[in-house]
Short mmCIF file of C-alpha atoms in Angstrom, two decimals:
data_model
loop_
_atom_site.label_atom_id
_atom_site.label_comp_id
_atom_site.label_asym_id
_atom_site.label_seq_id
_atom_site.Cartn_x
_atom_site.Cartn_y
_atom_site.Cartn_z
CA UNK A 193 57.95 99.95 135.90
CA UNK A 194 59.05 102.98 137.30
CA UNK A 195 58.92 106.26 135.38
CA UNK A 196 59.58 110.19 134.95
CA UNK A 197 57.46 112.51 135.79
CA UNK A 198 57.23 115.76 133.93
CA UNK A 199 57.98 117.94 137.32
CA UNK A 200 61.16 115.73 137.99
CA UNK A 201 62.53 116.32 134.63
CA UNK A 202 61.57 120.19 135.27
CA UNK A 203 63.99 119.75 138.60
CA UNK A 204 66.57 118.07 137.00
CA UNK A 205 66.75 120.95 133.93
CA UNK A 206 66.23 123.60 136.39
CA UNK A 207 68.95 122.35 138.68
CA UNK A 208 71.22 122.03 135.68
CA UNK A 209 70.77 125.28 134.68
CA UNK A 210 71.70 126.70 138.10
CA UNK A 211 75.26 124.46 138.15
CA UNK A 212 76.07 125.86 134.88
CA UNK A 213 75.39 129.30 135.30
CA UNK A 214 72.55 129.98 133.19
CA UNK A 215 71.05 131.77 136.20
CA UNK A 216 68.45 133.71 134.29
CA UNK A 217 67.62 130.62 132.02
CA UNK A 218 67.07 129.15 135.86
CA UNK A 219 64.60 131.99 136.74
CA UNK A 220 62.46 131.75 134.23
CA UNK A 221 61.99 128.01 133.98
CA UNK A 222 61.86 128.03 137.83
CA UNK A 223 58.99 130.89 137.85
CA UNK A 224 56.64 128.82 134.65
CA UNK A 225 57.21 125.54 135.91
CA UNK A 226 56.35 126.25 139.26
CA UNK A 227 59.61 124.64 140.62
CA UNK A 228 59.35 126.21 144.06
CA UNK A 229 56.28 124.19 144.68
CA UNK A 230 57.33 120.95 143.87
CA UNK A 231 57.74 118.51 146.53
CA UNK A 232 61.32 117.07 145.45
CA UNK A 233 63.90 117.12 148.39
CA UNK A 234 66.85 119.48 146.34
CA UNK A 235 69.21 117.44 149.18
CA UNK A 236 68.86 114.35 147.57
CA UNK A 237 69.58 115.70 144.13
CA UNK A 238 73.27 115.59 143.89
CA UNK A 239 75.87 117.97 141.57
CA UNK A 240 75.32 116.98 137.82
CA UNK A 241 72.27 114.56 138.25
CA UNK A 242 71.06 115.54 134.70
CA UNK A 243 73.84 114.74 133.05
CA UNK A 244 74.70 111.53 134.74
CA UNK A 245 71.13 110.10 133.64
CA UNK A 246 72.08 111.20 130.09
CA UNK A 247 75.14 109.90 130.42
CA UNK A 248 73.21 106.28 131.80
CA UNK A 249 70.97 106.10 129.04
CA UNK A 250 73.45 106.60 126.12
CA UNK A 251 75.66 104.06 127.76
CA UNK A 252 72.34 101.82 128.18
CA UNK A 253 71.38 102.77 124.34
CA UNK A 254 74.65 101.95 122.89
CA UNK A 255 74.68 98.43 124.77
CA UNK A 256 70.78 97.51 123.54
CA UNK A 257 72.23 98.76 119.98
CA UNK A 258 75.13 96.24 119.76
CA UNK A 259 72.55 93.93 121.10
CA UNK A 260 69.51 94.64 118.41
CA UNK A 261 67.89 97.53 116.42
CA UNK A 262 66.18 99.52 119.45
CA UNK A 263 63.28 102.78 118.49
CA UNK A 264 63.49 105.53 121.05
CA UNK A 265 61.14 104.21 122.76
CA UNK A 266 63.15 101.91 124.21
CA UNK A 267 66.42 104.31 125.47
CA UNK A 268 63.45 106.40 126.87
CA UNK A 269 61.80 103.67 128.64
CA UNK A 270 65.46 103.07 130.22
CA UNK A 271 66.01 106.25 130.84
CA UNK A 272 63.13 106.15 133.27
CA UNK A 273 63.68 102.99 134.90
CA UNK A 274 66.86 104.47 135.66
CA UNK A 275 65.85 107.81 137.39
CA UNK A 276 63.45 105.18 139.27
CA UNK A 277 65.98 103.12 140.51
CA UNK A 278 68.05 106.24 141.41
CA UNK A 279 65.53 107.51 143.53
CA UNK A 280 64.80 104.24 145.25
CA UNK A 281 68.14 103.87 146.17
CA UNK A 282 68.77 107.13 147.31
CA UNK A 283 65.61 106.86 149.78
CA UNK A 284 66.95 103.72 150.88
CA UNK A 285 70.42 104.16 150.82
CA UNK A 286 72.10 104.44 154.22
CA UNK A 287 73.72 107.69 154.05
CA UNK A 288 76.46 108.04 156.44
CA UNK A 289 75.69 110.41 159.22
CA UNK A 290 76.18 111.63 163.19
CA UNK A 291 73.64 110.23 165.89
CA UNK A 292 71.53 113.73 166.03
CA UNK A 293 71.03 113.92 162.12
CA UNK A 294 69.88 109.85 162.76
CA UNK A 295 67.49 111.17 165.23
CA UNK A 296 66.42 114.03 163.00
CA UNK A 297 65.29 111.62 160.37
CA UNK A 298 61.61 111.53 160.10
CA UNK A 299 60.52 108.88 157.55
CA UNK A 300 56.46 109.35 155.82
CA UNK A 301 55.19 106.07 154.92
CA UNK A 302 51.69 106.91 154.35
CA UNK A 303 53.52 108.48 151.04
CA UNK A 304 56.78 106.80 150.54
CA UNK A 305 58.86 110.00 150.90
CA UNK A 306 61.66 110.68 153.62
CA UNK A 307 62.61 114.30 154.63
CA UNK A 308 65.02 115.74 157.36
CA UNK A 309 63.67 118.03 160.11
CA UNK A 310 66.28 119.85 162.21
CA UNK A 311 64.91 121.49 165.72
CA UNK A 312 61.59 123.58 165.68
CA UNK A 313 62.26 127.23 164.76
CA UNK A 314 60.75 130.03 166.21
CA UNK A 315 58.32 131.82 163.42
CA UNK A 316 58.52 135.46 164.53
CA UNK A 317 57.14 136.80 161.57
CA UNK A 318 54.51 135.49 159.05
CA UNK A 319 52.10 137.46 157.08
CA UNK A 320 48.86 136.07 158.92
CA UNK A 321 50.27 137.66 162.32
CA UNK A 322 49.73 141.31 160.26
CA UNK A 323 46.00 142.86 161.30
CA UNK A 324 46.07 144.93 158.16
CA UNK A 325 47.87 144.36 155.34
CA UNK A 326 46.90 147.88 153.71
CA UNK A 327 48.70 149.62 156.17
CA UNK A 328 51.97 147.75 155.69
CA UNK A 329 51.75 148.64 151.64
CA UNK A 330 54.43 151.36 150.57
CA UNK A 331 52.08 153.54 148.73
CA UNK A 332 53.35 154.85 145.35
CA UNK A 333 53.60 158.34 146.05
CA UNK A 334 56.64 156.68 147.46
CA UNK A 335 58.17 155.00 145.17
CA UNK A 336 60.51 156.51 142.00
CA UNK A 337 60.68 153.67 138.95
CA UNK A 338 63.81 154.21 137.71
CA UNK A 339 63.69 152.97 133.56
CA UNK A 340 66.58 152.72 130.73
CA UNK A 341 67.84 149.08 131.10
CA UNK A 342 66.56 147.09 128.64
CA UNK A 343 67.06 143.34 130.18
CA UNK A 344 66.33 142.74 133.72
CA UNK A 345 67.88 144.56 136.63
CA UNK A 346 70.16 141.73 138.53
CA UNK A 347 72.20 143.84 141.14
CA UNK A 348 71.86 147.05 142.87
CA UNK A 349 73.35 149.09 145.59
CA UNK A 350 73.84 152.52 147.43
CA UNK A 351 77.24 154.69 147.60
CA UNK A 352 77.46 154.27 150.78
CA UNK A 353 78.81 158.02 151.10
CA UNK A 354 76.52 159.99 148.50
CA UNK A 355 73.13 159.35 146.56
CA UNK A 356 74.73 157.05 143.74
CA UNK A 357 72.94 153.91 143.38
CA UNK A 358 74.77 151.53 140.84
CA UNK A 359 72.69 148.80 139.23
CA UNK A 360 74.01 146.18 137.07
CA UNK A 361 71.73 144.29 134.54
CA UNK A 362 71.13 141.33 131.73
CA UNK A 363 71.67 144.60 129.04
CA UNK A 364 75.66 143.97 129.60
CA UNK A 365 75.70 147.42 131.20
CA UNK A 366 75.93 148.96 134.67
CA UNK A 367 74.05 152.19 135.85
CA UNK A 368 74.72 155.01 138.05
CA UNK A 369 72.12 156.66 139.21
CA UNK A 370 71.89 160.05 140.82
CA UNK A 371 68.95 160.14 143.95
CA UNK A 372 67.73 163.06 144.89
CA UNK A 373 67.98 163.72 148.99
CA UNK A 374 64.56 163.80 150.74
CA UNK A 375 61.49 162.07 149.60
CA UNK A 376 61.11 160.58 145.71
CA UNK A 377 58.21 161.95 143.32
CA UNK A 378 57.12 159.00 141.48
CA UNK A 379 58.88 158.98 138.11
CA UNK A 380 60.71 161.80 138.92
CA UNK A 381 64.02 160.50 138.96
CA UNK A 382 64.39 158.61 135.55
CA UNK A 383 65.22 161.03 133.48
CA UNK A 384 68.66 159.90 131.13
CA UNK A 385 70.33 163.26 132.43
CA UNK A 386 71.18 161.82 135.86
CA UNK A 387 72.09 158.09 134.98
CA UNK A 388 75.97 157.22 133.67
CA UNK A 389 75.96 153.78 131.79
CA UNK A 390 79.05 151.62 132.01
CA UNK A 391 79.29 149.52 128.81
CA UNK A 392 80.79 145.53 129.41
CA UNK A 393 80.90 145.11 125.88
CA UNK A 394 82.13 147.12 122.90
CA UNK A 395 79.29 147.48 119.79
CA UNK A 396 76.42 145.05 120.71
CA UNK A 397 75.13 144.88 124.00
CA UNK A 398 72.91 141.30 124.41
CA UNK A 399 76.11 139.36 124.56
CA UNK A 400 74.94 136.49 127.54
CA UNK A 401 78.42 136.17 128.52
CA UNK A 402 78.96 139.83 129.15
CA UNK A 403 75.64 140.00 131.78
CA UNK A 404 76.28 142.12 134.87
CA UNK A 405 74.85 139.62 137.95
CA UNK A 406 76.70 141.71 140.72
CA UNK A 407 77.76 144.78 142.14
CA UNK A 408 79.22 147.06 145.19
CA UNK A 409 80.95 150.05 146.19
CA UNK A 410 84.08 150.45 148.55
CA UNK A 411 83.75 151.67 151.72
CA UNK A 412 84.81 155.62 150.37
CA UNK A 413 82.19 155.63 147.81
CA UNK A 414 84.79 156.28 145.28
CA UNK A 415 85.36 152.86 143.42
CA UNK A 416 82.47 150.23 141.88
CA UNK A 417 83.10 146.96 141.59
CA UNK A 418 81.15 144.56 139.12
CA UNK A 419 80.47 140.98 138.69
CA UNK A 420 79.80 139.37 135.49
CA UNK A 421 78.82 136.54 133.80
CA UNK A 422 81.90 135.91 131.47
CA UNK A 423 83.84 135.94 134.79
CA UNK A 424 85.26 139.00 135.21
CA UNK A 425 85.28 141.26 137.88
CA UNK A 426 85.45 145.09 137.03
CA UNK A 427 86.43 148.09 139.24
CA UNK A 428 85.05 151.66 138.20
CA UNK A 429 85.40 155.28 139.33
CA UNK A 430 82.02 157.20 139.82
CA UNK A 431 83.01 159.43 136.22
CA UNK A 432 82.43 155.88 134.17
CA UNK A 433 85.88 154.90 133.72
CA UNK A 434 87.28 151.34 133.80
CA UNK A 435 89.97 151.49 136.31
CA UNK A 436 90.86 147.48 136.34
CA UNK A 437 89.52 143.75 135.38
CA UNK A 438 90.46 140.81 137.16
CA UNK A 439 90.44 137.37 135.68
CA UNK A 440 90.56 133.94 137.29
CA UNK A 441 87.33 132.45 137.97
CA UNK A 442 86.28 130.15 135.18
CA UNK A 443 82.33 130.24 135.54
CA UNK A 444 80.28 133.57 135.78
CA UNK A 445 80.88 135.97 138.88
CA UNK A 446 77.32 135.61 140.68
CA UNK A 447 78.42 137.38 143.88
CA UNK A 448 80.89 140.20 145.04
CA UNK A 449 82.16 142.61 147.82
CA UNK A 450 84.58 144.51 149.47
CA UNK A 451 85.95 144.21 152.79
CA UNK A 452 85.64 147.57 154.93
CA UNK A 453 89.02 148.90 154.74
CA UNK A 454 88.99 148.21 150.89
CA UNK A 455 92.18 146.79 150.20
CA UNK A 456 90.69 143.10 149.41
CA UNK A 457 87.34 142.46 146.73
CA UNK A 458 86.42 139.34 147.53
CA UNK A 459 84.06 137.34 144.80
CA UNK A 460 81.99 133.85 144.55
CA UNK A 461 81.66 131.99 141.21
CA UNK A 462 80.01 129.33 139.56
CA UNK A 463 83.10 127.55 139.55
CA UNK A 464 82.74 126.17 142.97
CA UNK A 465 85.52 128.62 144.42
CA UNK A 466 85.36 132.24 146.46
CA UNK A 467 88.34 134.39 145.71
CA UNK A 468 89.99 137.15 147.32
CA UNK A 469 91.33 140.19 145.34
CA UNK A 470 94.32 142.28 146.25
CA UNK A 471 93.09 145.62 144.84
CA UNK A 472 96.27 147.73 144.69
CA UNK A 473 98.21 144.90 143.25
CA UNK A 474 95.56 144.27 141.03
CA UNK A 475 95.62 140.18 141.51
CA UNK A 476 94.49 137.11 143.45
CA UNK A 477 95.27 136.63 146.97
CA UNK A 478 93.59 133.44 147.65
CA UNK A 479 91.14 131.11 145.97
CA UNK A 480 89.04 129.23 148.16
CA UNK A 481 87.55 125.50 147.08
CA UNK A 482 85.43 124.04 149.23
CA UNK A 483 81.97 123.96 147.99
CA UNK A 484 80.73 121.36 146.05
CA UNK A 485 78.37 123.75 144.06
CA UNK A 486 78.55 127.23 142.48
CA UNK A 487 78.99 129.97 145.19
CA UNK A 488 75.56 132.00 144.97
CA UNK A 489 77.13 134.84 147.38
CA UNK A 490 79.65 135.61 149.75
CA UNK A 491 79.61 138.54 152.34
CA UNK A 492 82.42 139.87 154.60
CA UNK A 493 82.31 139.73 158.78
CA UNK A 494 84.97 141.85 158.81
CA UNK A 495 88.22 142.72 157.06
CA UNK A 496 89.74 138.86 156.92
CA UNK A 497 86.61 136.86 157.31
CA UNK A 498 83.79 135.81 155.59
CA UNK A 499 80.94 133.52 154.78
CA UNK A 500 79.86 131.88 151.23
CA UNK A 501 76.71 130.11 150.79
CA UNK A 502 75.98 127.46 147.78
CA UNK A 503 73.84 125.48 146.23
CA UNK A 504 75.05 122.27 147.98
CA UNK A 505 72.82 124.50 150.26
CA UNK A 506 76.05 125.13 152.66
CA UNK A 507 77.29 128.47 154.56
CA UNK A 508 80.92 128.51 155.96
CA UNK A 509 82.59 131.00 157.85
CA UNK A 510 86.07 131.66 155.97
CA UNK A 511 89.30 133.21 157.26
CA UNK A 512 92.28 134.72 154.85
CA UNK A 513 95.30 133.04 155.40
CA UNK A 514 93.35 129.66 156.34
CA UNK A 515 93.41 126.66 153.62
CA UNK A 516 90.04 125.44 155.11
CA UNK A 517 86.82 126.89 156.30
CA UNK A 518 87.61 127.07 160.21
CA UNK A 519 86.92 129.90 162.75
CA UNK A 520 90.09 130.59 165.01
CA UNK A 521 88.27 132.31 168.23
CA UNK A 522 86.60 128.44 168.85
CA UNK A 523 90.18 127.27 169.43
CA UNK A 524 89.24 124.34 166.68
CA UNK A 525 91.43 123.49 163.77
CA UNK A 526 90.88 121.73 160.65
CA UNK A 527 86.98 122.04 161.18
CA UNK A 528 84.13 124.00 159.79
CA UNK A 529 82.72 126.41 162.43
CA UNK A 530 79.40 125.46 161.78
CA UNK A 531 77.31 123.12 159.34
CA UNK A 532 73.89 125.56 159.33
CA UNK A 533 71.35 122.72 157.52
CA UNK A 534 68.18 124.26 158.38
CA UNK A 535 66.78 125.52 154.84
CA UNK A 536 65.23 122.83 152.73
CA UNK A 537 66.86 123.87 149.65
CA UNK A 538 69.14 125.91 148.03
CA UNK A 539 70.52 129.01 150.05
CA UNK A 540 70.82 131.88 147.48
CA UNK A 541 71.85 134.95 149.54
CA UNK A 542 73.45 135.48 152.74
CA UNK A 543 74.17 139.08 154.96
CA UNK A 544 75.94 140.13 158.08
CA UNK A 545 74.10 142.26 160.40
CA UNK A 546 75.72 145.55 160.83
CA UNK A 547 75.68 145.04 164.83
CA UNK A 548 78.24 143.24 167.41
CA UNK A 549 81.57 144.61 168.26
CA UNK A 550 83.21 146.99 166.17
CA UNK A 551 79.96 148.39 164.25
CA UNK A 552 77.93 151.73 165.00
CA UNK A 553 75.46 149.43 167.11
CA UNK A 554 77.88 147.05 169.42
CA UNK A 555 75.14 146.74 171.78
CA UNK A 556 72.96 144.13 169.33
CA UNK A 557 74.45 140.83 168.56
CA UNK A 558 75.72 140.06 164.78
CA UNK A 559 73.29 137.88 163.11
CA UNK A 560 73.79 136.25 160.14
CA UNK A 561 70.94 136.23 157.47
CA UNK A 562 70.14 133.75 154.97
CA UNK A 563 67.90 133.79 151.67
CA UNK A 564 66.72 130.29 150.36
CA UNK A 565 65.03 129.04 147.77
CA UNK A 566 62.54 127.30 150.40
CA UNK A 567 60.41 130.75 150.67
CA UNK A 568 62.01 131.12 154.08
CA UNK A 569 64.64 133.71 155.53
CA UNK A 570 66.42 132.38 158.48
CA UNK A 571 68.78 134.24 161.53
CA UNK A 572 71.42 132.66 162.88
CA UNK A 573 73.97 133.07 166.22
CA UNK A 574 76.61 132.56 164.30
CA UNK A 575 78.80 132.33 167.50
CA UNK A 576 76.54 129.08 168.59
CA UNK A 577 75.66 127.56 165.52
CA UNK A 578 72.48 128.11 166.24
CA UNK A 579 69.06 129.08 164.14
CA UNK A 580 67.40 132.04 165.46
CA UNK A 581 64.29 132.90 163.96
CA UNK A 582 62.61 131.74 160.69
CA UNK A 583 61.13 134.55 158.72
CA UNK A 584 57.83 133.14 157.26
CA UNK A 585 56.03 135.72 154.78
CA UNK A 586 57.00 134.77 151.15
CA UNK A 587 55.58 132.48 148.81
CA UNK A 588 58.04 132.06 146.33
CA UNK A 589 61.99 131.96 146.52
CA UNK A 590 64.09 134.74 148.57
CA UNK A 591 66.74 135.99 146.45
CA UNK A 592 67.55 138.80 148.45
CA UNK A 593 67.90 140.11 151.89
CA UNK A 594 69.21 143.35 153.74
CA UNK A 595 69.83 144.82 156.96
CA UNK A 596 68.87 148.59 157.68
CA UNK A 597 72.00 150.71 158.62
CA UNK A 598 70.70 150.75 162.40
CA UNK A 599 70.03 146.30 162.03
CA UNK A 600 66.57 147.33 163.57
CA UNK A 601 64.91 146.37 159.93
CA UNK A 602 65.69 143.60 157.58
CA UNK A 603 64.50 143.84 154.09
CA UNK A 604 63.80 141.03 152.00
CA UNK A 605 63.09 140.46 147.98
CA UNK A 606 61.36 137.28 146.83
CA UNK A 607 60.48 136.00 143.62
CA UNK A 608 56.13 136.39 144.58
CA UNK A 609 57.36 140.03 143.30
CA UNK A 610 57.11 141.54 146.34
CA UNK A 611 59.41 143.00 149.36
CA UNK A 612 58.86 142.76 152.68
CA UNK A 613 60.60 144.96 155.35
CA UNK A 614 60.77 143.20 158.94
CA UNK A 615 61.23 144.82 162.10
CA UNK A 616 63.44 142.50 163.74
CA UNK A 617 62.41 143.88 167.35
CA UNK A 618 58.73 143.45 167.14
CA UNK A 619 58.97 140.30 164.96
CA UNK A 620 56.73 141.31 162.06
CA UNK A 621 56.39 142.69 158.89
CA UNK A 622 56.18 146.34 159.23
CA UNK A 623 56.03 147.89 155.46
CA UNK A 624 55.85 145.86 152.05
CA UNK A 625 55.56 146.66 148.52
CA UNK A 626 54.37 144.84 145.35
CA UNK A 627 56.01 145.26 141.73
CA UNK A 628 55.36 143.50 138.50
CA UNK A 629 58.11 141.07 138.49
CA UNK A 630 60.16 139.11 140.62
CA UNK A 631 62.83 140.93 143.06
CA UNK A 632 66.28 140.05 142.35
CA UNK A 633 68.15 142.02 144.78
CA UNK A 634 67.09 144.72 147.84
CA UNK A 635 69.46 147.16 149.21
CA UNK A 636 68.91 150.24 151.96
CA UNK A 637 70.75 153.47 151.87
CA UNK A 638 73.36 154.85 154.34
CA UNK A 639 70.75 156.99 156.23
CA UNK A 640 67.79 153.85 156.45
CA UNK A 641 65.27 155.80 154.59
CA UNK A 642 65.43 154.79 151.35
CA UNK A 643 65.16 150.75 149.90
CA UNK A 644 66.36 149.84 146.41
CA UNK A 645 65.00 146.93 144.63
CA UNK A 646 65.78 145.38 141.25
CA UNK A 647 63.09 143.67 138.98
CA UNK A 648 62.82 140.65 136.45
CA UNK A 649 60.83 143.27 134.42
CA UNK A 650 64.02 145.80 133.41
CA UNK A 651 63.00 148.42 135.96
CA UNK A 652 64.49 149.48 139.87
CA UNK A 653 62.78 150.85 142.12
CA UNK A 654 63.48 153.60 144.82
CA UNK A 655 61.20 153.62 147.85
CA UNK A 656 60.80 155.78 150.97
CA UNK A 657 61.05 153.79 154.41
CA UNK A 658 59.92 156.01 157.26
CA UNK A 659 57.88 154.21 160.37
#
């Protein structure tokens, strides 16, 4: 008789919590239960799986109750036999699919599982390929802990014309901090006289609905705009004030930013859906519905495209104006530009390189970054479809990642509580730096000298990059 085991009913909870939003309820579970480790394919898990078996096993307990007086025992039992059968059939179910995804298909016997393996990346970073690890550690006469929030830090991110760095947190508040220029003194920084907090909520402030998840400045350094959990997106000016709140998204705001020029905000939601924001008008341009799972982040390519990721564990390249996720230089219609299916589960954050025509460095080609749950930051040629490099160093989920200003360095934030920083040209980690909790989001500064990073442990971090 097949049965439930007490890591696949930690998936299935931890998976539900991510599809409903309850993204810090996720993290924790995720972190104690170990889910990273687990060997359960996330691919074969489909949208609601939790729910469906309770919805099984009440439909199968209400039958064997008409039938005869049935303990517990029995609807659990079921309930088991159930998520058996539902994995047996998914191994064995013949899942439509192209000839190269056939070929692809590697099945293990020897333990009865099946997993997909795409084309053999090149690994041109991991952390055994580092001869000392001391002298990649960021040492802390480098680093400025910046305290006050009193939940943990979700969001942060550099003016990217001043030394503001906004940080947006669990506490229903937003920060804006004021960094010294040169280098940081450790602590010396934190001090309530150069911090402005932006309230989300009137009177109390542990409201769960009113969490800030996201956050970003325009391109002049003169507006903030904030994600939050209630669904909301807010725009401030640097003085504190609340300049305007836009409302459509029916799940929490998880990701959020705004196009260079700074006439459209563009946001990703739980809901399924990316939307983009006229700012002057002060309403929705476009709503985009094409994912088949909450929209974990969205950046910009330029100033009409852009690229969501999921946790269907999809990225699509997105144009306004367009009802589907197509790229118009291909000369394709009605067709994704690319399916990129390399990560093994969920992809959590994704960046644009700041290189390739029209950037400060148009002699490098624009890579696209992704962050995944699978430990693993990946490149892509966006242009071919085509994976790059894997970025092997973390041991844990990536939740963030982060190009330097000059896309020579790419900064990453993992859940193992540390931060790597990679130097893209000599394919290795160059500088790292270990905190006491788990690294939500990284983010550099306009000059490349300074790294942000926000903790599961309420603080945020400032520290000095120089090679």
């Amino acid at each position: 008789m097949a049965s439930i085991t007490s890591v696949e009913l930690n998936y299935l909870v931890f998976r539900y919590l991510q599809e409903s939003g309850f993204t810090h309820s996720a993290f924790t579970l995720g972190y104690e239960a170990g889910i990273n480790k687990c060997t359960i394919d996330g691919n074969l898990i489909p949208p609601g799986a939790l729910i469906t078996f309770v919805q099984k096993g009440l439909q199968y307990l209400e039958m064997e109750a008409n039938l005869s007086n049935v303990s517990m025992l029995v609807f659990i039992t079921t309930f088991a036999t159930t998520f058996g059968v539902w994995v047996e059939e998914l191994a064995d179910r013949d899942m439509p699919m192209d000839q190269e995804d056939r070929d692809n298909i590697v099945k293990h016997e020897e333990n009865g599982t099946t997993s997909v393996v795409g084309p053999e990346p090149m690994d041109i970073a991991t952390t055994s390929t580092i001869t000392s690890q001391e002298s990649c550690e960021i040492p802390n006469s480098d680093v400025t802990i910046l305290e006050g929030h009193t939940s943990e830090v979700c969001a942060c991110a550099w003016s990217p014309t001043g030394s503001l760095l906004a940080s947006g947190s669990g506490d229903s508040t937003a920060r804006i901090w004021t960094i010294a220029d040169g280098h940081s003194k450790s602590g010396g920084q934190n001090s309530p006289s150069n911090v402005l907090v932006l309230k989300h909520v009137k009177g109390r402030t542990n409201e769960k609905s009113k969490d800030v998840t996201t956050l970003d400045w325009n391109g002049e350094g003169t507006l903030l705009a904030t994600g939050s959990y209630d669904g909301q997106a807010r725009i401030w000016t640097t003085n504190g004030e609340l300049r305007t709140t836009l409302s459509k998204h029916k799940g929490p705001i998880f990701s959020l930013k705004w196009n260079k020029k700074g006439d459209y905000l563009l946001t990703g939601s739980c809901d399924k859906t990316a939307i983009v924001w006229d700012v002057k008008a002060e309403e929705w341009k476009q709503q985009f519905e094409f994912h088949t799972g909450p929209t974990l982040d969205v950046d910009w390519r330029n100033n009409v495209s852009f690229a969501t990721s999921s946790t269907d564990n999809m990225i699509y390249v997105c144009k306004i104006g367009e009802t589907r996720a197509i790229k118009t230089f291909a000369g394709h219609q009605d067709k994704y530009v690319h399916d990129l299916r390399e990560h093994t589960k969920e992809i959590y954050a994704i960046r644009w390189s700041p290189t390739g025509p029209g950037t400060n460095n148009p002699n490098h080609p624009l890579i696209l970054a992704s962050a995944s749950f699978d430990s693993t930051v990946k490149l892509w040629d966006v242009e071919l479809g085509k994976l790059l490099y894997s970025l092997n160093g973390h041991r844990d989920p990536v939740y963030s990642v982060a190009f330097s200003p000059n896309g020579e360095y790419l900064a990453s934030g993992s859940l193992d509580k540390s931060m790597h920083v990679w130097s893209l040209k000599e394919g290795k980690i160059v500088k790292t730096y270990t905190g006491n909790g788990g690294i939500f989001e990284v983010c550099w500064n306009k000059e490349g000298d300074k790294i942000a990073a926000c903790f599961a442990n309420n603080t945020l971090c400032v520290l000095d990059f120089r090679m």
